[in-house]
Amino acid sequence: MPTQIVVAGAIIRDHTVLVAQRARPPELAGRWELPGGKVAADETEPAALARELAEELGLETSDVAVAGRLGGDVAVSATMTLRAYRVRLLGGQPQPHDHHALRWVTAAELDEVDWVAADRAWLPDLLRALS
């Protein structure tokens, strides 16, 4: 069985990163993550991330510029790998279409966030990116 790649976006603005509060599934609801989603078979990872951010945050795909990777791969399970990318917000105002809430977090606040377990792996990389 091939590995499902899930991409997440670290949208960084003014030394803060946008985090999204999960609405589902029940075991993750209320916890925070970098927004993103699954890569379809016919998509590149950057294209999938731009699409997912448009769907989840109500942005246009032209509102985001997906840049280089942030940190390494995170194995969520034997069949799912999570990858994060740096993202620049070029326009639009993110809205929580698929989440309970959104918030901009500073480097000092990163450890105070109730992260989903997989996204915690990127905290050192986020700290460096926000410095």
GROMACS .gro file of N, CA and C in nm:
model
  393
    1MET      N    1   0.084  -0.118   0.000
    1MET     CA    2   0.000   0.000   0.000
    1MET      C    3   0.088   0.125   0.000
    2PRO      N    4   0.067   0.218  -0.093
    2PRO     CA    5   0.150   0.339  -0.098
    2PRO      C    6   0.121   0.430   0.021
    3THR      N    7   0.221   0.509   0.055
    3THR     CA    8   0.208   0.604   0.166
    3THR      C    9   0.129   0.727   0.121
    4GLN      N   10   0.032   0.766   0.201
    4GLN     CA   11  -0.044   0.889   0.178
    4GLN      C   12   0.037   1.006   0.232
    5ILE      N   13   0.064   1.104   0.146
    5ILE     CA   14   0.134   1.224   0.190
    5ILE      C   15   0.030   1.329   0.230
    6VAL      N   16   0.050   1.388   0.347
    6VAL     CA   17  -0.033   1.497   0.396
    6VAL      C   18   0.059   1.617   0.411
    7VAL      N   19   0.018   1.731   0.355
    7VAL     CA   20   0.100   1.852   0.360
    7VAL      C   21   0.038   1.954   0.455
    8ALA      N   22   0.125   2.027   0.524
    8ALA     CA   23   0.082   2.131   0.617
    8ALA      C   24   0.155   2.259   0.584
    9GLY      N   25   0.087   2.371   0.606
    9GLY     CA   26   0.147   2.501   0.573
    9GLY      C   27   0.178   2.584   0.694
   10ALA      N   28   0.304   2.627   0.704
   10ALA     CA   29   0.345   2.721   0.808
   10ALA      C   30   0.337   2.860   0.746
   11ILE      N   31   0.220   2.924   0.762
   11ILE     CA   32   0.198   3.058   0.709
   11ILE      C   33   0.256   3.156   0.811
   12ILE      N   34   0.367   3.220   0.772
   12ILE     CA   35   0.439   3.308   0.864
   12ILE      C   36   0.422   3.452   0.819
   13ARG      N   37   0.383   3.538   0.915
   13ARG     CA   38   0.363   3.681   0.888
   13ARG      C   39   0.404   3.759   1.013
   14ASP      N   40   0.488   3.858   0.996
   14ASP     CA   41   0.529   3.946   1.107
   14ASP      C   42   0.575   3.867   1.229
   15HIS      N   43   0.659   3.768   1.208
   15HIS     CA   44   0.715   3.685   1.315
   15HIS      C   45   0.610   3.607   1.393
   16THR      N   46   0.498   3.576   1.326
   16THR     CA   47   0.395   3.488   1.385
   16THR      C   48   0.361   3.381   1.283
   17VAL      N   49   0.305   3.270   1.331
   17VAL     CA   50   0.260   3.162   1.243
   17VAL      C   51   0.112   3.139   1.268
   18LEU      N   52   0.039   3.111   1.159
   18LEU     CA   53  -0.104   3.085   1.169
   18LEU      C   54  -0.128   2.940   1.211
   19VAL      N   55  -0.204   2.920   1.318
   19VAL     CA   56  -0.240   2.786   1.361
   19VAL      C   57  -0.392   2.772   1.360
   20ALA      N   58  -0.438   2.650   1.339
   20ALA     CA   59  -0.580   2.623   1.323
   20ALA      C   60  -0.625   2.520   1.426
   21GLN      N   61  -0.740   2.546   1.488
   21GLN     CA   62  -0.794   2.456   1.590
   21GLN      C   63  -0.885   2.353   1.525
   22ARG      N   64  -0.851   2.226   1.543
   22ARG     CA   65  -0.925   2.116   1.480
   22ARG      C   66  -1.070   2.110   1.527
   23ALA      N   67  -1.158   2.079   1.435
   23ALA     CA   68  -1.299   2.058   1.467
   23ALA      C   69  -1.330   1.908   1.475
   24ARG      N   70  -1.249   1.826   1.410
   24ARG     CA   71  -1.270   1.682   1.405
   24ARG      C   72  -1.139   1.613   1.370
   25PRO      N   73  -1.126   1.485   1.387
   25PRO     CA   74  -1.218   1.392   1.453
   25PRO      C   75  -1.223   1.418   1.604
   26PRO      N   76  -1.317   1.355   1.672
   26PRO     CA   77  -1.335   1.385   1.815
   26PRO      C   78  -1.207   1.376   1.899
   27GLU      N   79  -1.120   1.281   1.868
   27GLU     CA   80  -0.998   1.265   1.949
   27GLU      C   81  -0.897   1.379   1.926
   28LEU      N   82  -0.913   1.458   1.820
   28LEU     CA   83  -0.823   1.571   1.793
   28LEU      C   84  -0.894   1.706   1.804
   29ALA      N   85  -1.025   1.706   1.817
   29ALA     CA   86  -1.102   1.830   1.823
   29ALA      C   87  -1.052   1.918   1.938
   30GLY      N   88  -1.033   2.046   1.909
   30GLY     CA   89  -0.987   2.141   2.010
   30GLY      C   90  -0.837   2.160   2.012
   31ARG      N   91  -0.763   2.069   1.951
   31ARG     CA   92  -0.617   2.082   1.948
   31ARG      C   93  -0.578   2.162   1.824
   32TRP      N   94  -0.456   2.213   1.823
   32TRP     CA   95  -0.410   2.305   1.719
   32TRP      C   96  -0.312   2.238   1.624
   33GLU      N   97  -0.312   2.286   1.498
   33GLU     CA   98  -0.226   2.230   1.395
   33GLU      C   99  -0.191   2.337   1.293
   34LEU      N  100  -0.095   2.303   1.208
   34LEU     CA  101  -0.073   2.381   1.087
   34LEU      C  102  -0.177   2.333   0.987
   35PRO      N  103  -0.248   2.425   0.918
   35PRO     CA  104  -0.351   2.381   0.825
   35PRO      C  105  -0.293   2.311   0.703
   36GLY      N  106  -0.373   2.225   0.641
   36GLY     CA  107  -0.328   2.152   0.522
   36GLY      C  108  -0.417   2.033   0.497
   37GLY      N  109  -0.366   1.935   0.421
   37GLY     CA  110  -0.446   1.818   0.391
   37GLY      C  111  -0.374   1.721   0.299
   38LYS      N  112  -0.451   1.625   0.250
   38LYS     CA  113  -0.396   1.515   0.171
   38LYS      C  114  -0.361   1.557   0.028
   39VAL      N  115  -0.254   1.497  -0.022
   39VAL     CA  116  -0.211   1.518  -0.160
   39VAL      C  117  -0.280   1.412  -0.246
   40ALA      N  118  -0.349   1.457  -0.351
   40ALA     CA  119  -0.414   1.365  -0.444
   40ALA      C  120  -0.308   1.306  -0.538
   41ALA      N  121  -0.340   1.194  -0.598
   41ALA     CA  122  -0.246   1.122  -0.684
   41ALA      C  123  -0.194   1.207  -0.800
   42ASP      N  124  -0.275   1.298  -0.851
   42ASP     CA  125  -0.236   1.378  -0.967
   42ASP      C  126  -0.181   1.516  -0.931
   43GLU      N  127  -0.148   1.541  -0.803
   43GLU     CA  128  -0.104   1.673  -0.758
   43GLU      C  129   0.041   1.672  -0.712
   44THR      N  130   0.106   1.787  -0.728
   44THR     CA  131   0.234   1.806  -0.660
   44THR      C  132   0.203   1.846  -0.516
   45GLU      N  133   0.298   1.831  -0.429
   45GLU     CA  134   0.275   1.870  -0.289
   45GLU      C  135   0.245   2.019  -0.275
   46PRO      N  136   0.321   2.110  -0.341
   46PRO     CA  137   0.287   2.252  -0.329
   46PRO      C  138   0.147   2.285  -0.383
   47ALA      N  139   0.107   2.223  -0.495
   47ALA     CA  140  -0.027   2.248  -0.550
   47ALA      C  141  -0.135   2.198  -0.455
   48ALA      N  142  -0.113   2.081  -0.395
   48ALA     CA  143  -0.209   2.026  -0.300
   48ALA      C  144  -0.222   2.117  -0.178
   49LEU      N  145  -0.109   2.170  -0.131
   49LEU     CA  146  -0.114   2.258  -0.015
   49LEU      C  147  -0.188   2.388  -0.048
   50ALA      N  148  -0.161   2.446  -0.164
   50ALA     CA  149  -0.233   2.568  -0.203
   50ALA      C  150  -0.383   2.540  -0.212
   51ARG      N  151  -0.421   2.426  -0.268
   51ARG     CA  152  -0.563   2.389  -0.279
   51ARG      C  153  -0.625   2.371  -0.141
   52GLU      N  154  -0.558   2.298  -0.054
   52GLU     CA  155  -0.609   2.273   0.081
   52GLU      C  156  -0.623   2.402   0.161
   53LEU      N  157  -0.525   2.492   0.149
   53LEU     CA  158  -0.534   2.619   0.221
   53LEU      C  159  -0.649   2.704   0.167
   54ALA      N  160  -0.673   2.696   0.037
   54ALA     CA  161  -0.787   2.767  -0.022
   54ALA      C  162  -0.918   2.710   0.035
   55GLU      N  163  -0.929   2.578   0.039
   55GLU     CA  164  -1.051   2.514   0.090
   55GLU      C  165  -1.072   2.540   0.238
   56GLU      N  166  -0.966   2.525   0.317
   56GLU     CA  167  -0.978   2.533   0.463
   56GLU      C  168  -0.985   2.676   0.515
   57LEU      N  169  -0.921   2.769   0.445
   57LEU     CA  170  -0.909   2.906   0.496
   57LEU      C  171  -0.985   3.008   0.413
   58GLY      N  172  -1.054   2.964   0.308
   58GLY     CA  173  -1.131   3.055   0.226
   58GLY      C  174  -1.046   3.149   0.143
   59LEU      N  175  -0.924   3.108   0.112
   59LEU     CA  176  -0.834   3.189   0.031
   59LEU      C  177  -0.842   3.143  -0.115
   60GLU      N  178  -0.790   3.225  -0.204
   60GLU     CA  179  -0.770   3.183  -0.343
   60GLU      C  180  -0.633   3.115  -0.349
   61THR      N  181  -0.615   3.022  -0.442
   61THR     CA  182  -0.484   2.958  -0.453
   61THR      C  183  -0.376   3.062  -0.485
   62SER      N  184  -0.414   3.172  -0.549
   62SER     CA  185  -0.319   3.278  -0.580
   62SER      C  186  -0.284   3.363  -0.458
   63ASP      N  187  -0.354   3.343  -0.346
   63ASP     CA  188  -0.328   3.418  -0.223
   63ASP      C  189  -0.209   3.362  -0.146
   64VAL      N  190  -0.162   3.243  -0.183
   64VAL     CA  191  -0.053   3.180  -0.109
   64VAL      C  192   0.060   3.142  -0.204
   65ALA      N  193   0.182   3.153  -0.153
   65ALA     CA  194   0.301   3.109  -0.225
   65ALA      C  195   0.369   3.004  -0.139
   66VAL      N  196   0.369   2.880  -0.186
   66VAL     CA  197   0.430   2.770  -0.112
   66VAL      C  198   0.580   2.772  -0.141
   67ALA      N  199   0.659   2.778  -0.036
   67ALA     CA  200   0.805   2.784  -0.049
   67ALA      C  201   0.865   2.650  -0.007
   68GLY      N  202   0.985   2.655   0.049
   68GLY     CA  203   1.057   2.532   0.083
   68GLY      C  204   1.000   2.458   0.202
   69ARG      N  205   1.053   2.339   0.222
   69ARG     CA  206   1.010   2.254   0.332
   69ARG      C  207   1.048   2.315   0.467
   70LEU      N  208   0.970   2.281   0.567
   70LEU     CA  209   0.996   2.318   0.706
   70LEU      C  210   1.016   2.187   0.780
   71GLY      N  211   1.137   2.160   0.825
   71GLY     CA  212   1.163   2.037   0.900
   71GLY      C  213   1.158   1.914   0.812
   72GLY      N  214   1.158   1.799   0.878
   72GLY     CA  215   1.159   1.672   0.808
   72GLY      C  216   1.023   1.606   0.804
   73ASP      N  217   1.020   1.487   0.745
   73ASP     CA  218   0.898   1.408   0.740
   73ASP      C  219   0.858   1.363   0.881
   74VAL      N  220   0.727   1.358   0.903
   74VAL     CA  221   0.673   1.305   1.029
   74VAL      C  222   0.585   1.185   0.992
   75ALA      N  223   0.624   1.067   1.041
   75ALA     CA  224   0.545   0.947   1.015
   75ALA      C  225   0.427   0.943   1.111
   76VAL      N  226   0.307   0.961   1.057
   76VAL     CA  227   0.186   0.960   1.139
   76VAL      C  228   0.144   0.816   1.165
   77SER      N  229   0.163   0.732   1.064
   77SER     CA  230   0.133   0.589   1.074
   77SER      C  231   0.218   0.518   0.968
   78ALA      N  232   0.201   0.387   0.956
   78ALA     CA  233   0.275   0.311   0.856
   78ALA      C  234   0.237   0.350   0.714
   79THR      N  235   0.120   0.414   0.699
   79THR     CA  236   0.072   0.448   0.565
   79THR      C  237   0.052   0.598   0.544
   80MET      N  238   0.093   0.682   0.641
   80MET     CA  239   0.072   0.826   0.627
   80MET      C  240   0.195   0.904   0.673
   81THR      N  241   0.241   0.995   0.586
   81THR     CA  242   0.356   1.081   0.615
   81THR      C  243   0.313   1.226   0.604
   82LEU      N  244   0.353   1.305   0.704
   82LEU     CA  245   0.319   1.447   0.710
   82LEU      C  246   0.442   1.529   0.675
   83ARG      N  247   0.423   1.629   0.586
   83ARG     CA  248   0.531   1.718   0.546
   83ARG      C  249   0.484   1.862   0.557
   84ALA      N  250   0.570   1.948   0.610
   84ALA     CA  251   0.535   2.090   0.625
   84ALA      C  252   0.616   2.174   0.528
   85TYR      N  253   0.552   2.282   0.484
   85TYR     CA  254   0.614   2.379   0.394
   85TYR      C  255   0.595   2.519   0.449
   86ARG      N  256   0.691   2.606   0.421
   86ARG     CA  257   0.676   2.748   0.453
   86ARG      C  258   0.582   2.808   0.349
   87VAL      N  259   0.495   2.897   0.392
   87VAL     CA  260   0.398   2.959   0.302
   87VAL      C  261   0.395   3.109   0.326
   88ARG      N  262   0.394   3.186   0.217
   88ARG     CA  263   0.376   3.330   0.226
   88ARG      C  264   0.232   3.363   0.189
   89LEU      N  265   0.171   3.447   0.268
   89LEU     CA  266   0.035   3.494   0.240
   89LEU      C  267   0.047   3.618   0.153
   90LEU      N  268  -0.001   3.609   0.028
   90LEU     CA  269   0.010   3.718  -0.068
   90LEU      C  270  -0.113   3.806  -0.070
   91GLY      N  271  -0.225   3.754  -0.023
   91GLY     CA  272  -0.350   3.829  -0.024
   91GLY      C  273  -0.455   3.752   0.054
   92GLY      N  274  -0.572   3.812   0.065
   92GLY     CA  275  -0.681   3.745   0.135
   92GLY      C  276  -0.666   3.749   0.285
   93GLN      N  277  -0.774   3.714   0.352
   93GLN     CA  278  -0.776   3.707   0.498
   93GLN      C  279  -0.820   3.567   0.537
   94PRO      N  280  -0.733   3.486   0.599
   94PRO     CA  281  -0.772   3.350   0.636
   94PRO      C  282  -0.894   3.347   0.728
   95GLN      N  283  -0.985   3.256   0.700
   95GLN     CA  284  -1.106   3.235   0.780
   95GLN      C  285  -1.114   3.086   0.816
   96PRO      N  286  -1.170   3.052   0.932
   96PRO     CA  287  -1.177   2.911   0.975
   96PRO      C  288  -1.293   2.835   0.911
   97HIS      N  289  -1.282   2.803   0.783
   97HIS     CA  290  -1.388   2.729   0.713
   97HIS      C  291  -1.397   2.583   0.757
   98ASP      N  292  -1.285   2.524   0.795
   98ASP     CA  293  -1.282   2.382   0.829
   98ASP      C  294  -1.231   2.359   0.971
   99HIS      N  295  -1.217   2.466   1.048
   99HIS     CA  296  -1.163   2.459   1.184
   99HIS      C  297  -1.253   2.539   1.278
  100HIS      N  298  -1.237   2.515   1.409
  100HIS     CA  299  -1.310   2.594   1.509
  100HIS      C  300  -1.262   2.738   1.510
  101ALA      N  301  -1.129   2.756   1.500
  101ALA     CA  302  -1.072   2.890   1.513
  101ALA      C  303  -0.934   2.894   1.449
  102LEU      N  304  -0.887   3.015   1.424
  102LEU     CA  305  -0.751   3.041   1.377
  102LEU      C  306  -0.688   3.141   1.472
  103ARG      N  307  -0.556   3.135   1.484
  103ARG     CA  308  -0.487   3.239   1.561
  103ARG      C  309  -0.342   3.249   1.515
  104TRP      N  310  -0.288   3.368   1.529
  104TRP     CA  311  -0.148   3.393   1.498
  104TRP      C  312  -0.068   3.378   1.626
  105VAL      N  313   0.038   3.298   1.623
  105VAL     CA  314   0.115   3.263   1.742
  105VAL      C  315   0.259   3.309   1.725
  106THR      N  316   0.313   3.369   1.830
  106THR     CA  317   0.454   3.412   1.830
  106THR      C  318   0.543   3.296   1.872
  107ALA      N  319   0.673   3.315   1.854
  107ALA     CA  320   0.770   3.213   1.896
  107ALA      C  321   0.756   3.183   2.045
  108ALA      N  322   0.735   3.286   2.126
  108ALA     CA  323   0.722   3.269   2.271
  108ALA      C  324   0.599   3.188   2.309
  109GLU      N  325   0.497   3.186   2.224
  109GLU     CA  326   0.371   3.116   2.254
  109GLU      C  327   0.367   2.973   2.201
  110LEU      N  328   0.465   2.931   2.123
  110LEU     CA  329   0.460   2.799   2.059
  110LEU      C  330   0.440   2.685   2.160
  111ASP      N  331   0.511   2.691   2.273
  111ASP     CA  332   0.501   2.583   2.372
  111ASP      C  333   0.370   2.585   2.449
  112GLU      N  334   0.296   2.696   2.444
  112GLU     CA  335   0.170   2.708   2.516
  112GLU      C  336   0.052   2.651   2.437
  113VAL      N  337   0.073   2.625   2.309
  113VAL     CA  338  -0.033   2.575   2.221
  113VAL      C  339  -0.054   2.426   2.245
  114ASP      N  340  -0.181   2.384   2.250
  114ASP     CA  341  -0.215   2.242   2.265
  114ASP      C  342  -0.213   2.178   2.125
  115TRP      N  343  -0.094   2.145   2.079
  115TRP     CA  344  -0.072   2.094   1.944
  115TRP      C  345  -0.121   1.950   1.928
  116VAL      N  346  -0.163   1.915   1.807
  116VAL     CA  347  -0.179   1.773   1.775
  116VAL      C  348  -0.038   1.714   1.780
  117ALA      N  349  -0.027   1.589   1.818
  117ALA     CA  350   0.104   1.529   1.844
  117ALA      C  351   0.198   1.539   1.724
  118ALA      N  352   0.150   1.510   1.605
  118ALA     CA  353   0.237   1.508   1.487
  118ALA      C  354   0.302   1.644   1.461
  119ASP      N  355   0.228   1.753   1.481
  119ASP     CA  356   0.282   1.886   1.451
  119ASP      C  357   0.386   1.932   1.552
  120ARG      N  358   0.389   1.871   1.670
  120ARG     CA  359   0.489   1.907   1.771
  120ARG      C  360   0.631   1.886   1.719
  121ALA      N  361   0.647   1.791   1.625
  121ALA     CA  362   0.780   1.761   1.571
  121ALA      C  363   0.843   1.883   1.505
  122TRP      N  364   0.761   1.976   1.457
  122TRP     CA  365   0.814   2.094   1.387
  122TRP      C  366   0.839   2.213   1.476
  123LEU      N  367   0.815   2.203   1.606
  123LEU     CA  368   0.831   2.320   1.693
  123LEU      C  369   0.972   2.380   1.689
  124PRO      N  370   1.080   2.301   1.690
  124PRO     CA  371   1.212   2.363   1.680
  124PRO      C  372   1.230   2.438   1.548
  125ASP      N  373   1.178   2.383   1.439
  125ASP     CA  374   1.190   2.448   1.308
  125ASP      C  375   1.105   2.575   1.304
  126LEU      N  376   0.985   2.571   1.362
  126LEU     CA  377   0.901   2.690   1.369
  126LEU      C  378   0.967   2.799   1.452
  127LEU      N  379   1.028   2.760   1.563
  127LEU     CA  380   1.096   2.856   1.649
  127LEU      C  381   1.204   2.929   1.571
  128ARG      N  382   1.284   2.855   1.494
  128ARG     CA  383   1.389   2.916   1.413
  128ARG      C  384   1.328   3.006   1.304
  129ALA      N  385   1.220   2.962   1.242
  129ALA     CA  386   1.157   3.038   1.133
  129ALA      C  387   1.097   3.169   1.183
  130LEU      N  388   1.055   3.172   1.310
  130LEU     CA  389   0.991   3.292   1.365
  130LEU      C  390   1.092   3.389   1.427
  131SER      N  391   1.214   3.344   1.442
  131SER     CA  392   1.317   3.428   1.507
  131SER      C  393   1.373   3.532   1.413
   0.00000   0.00000   0.00000
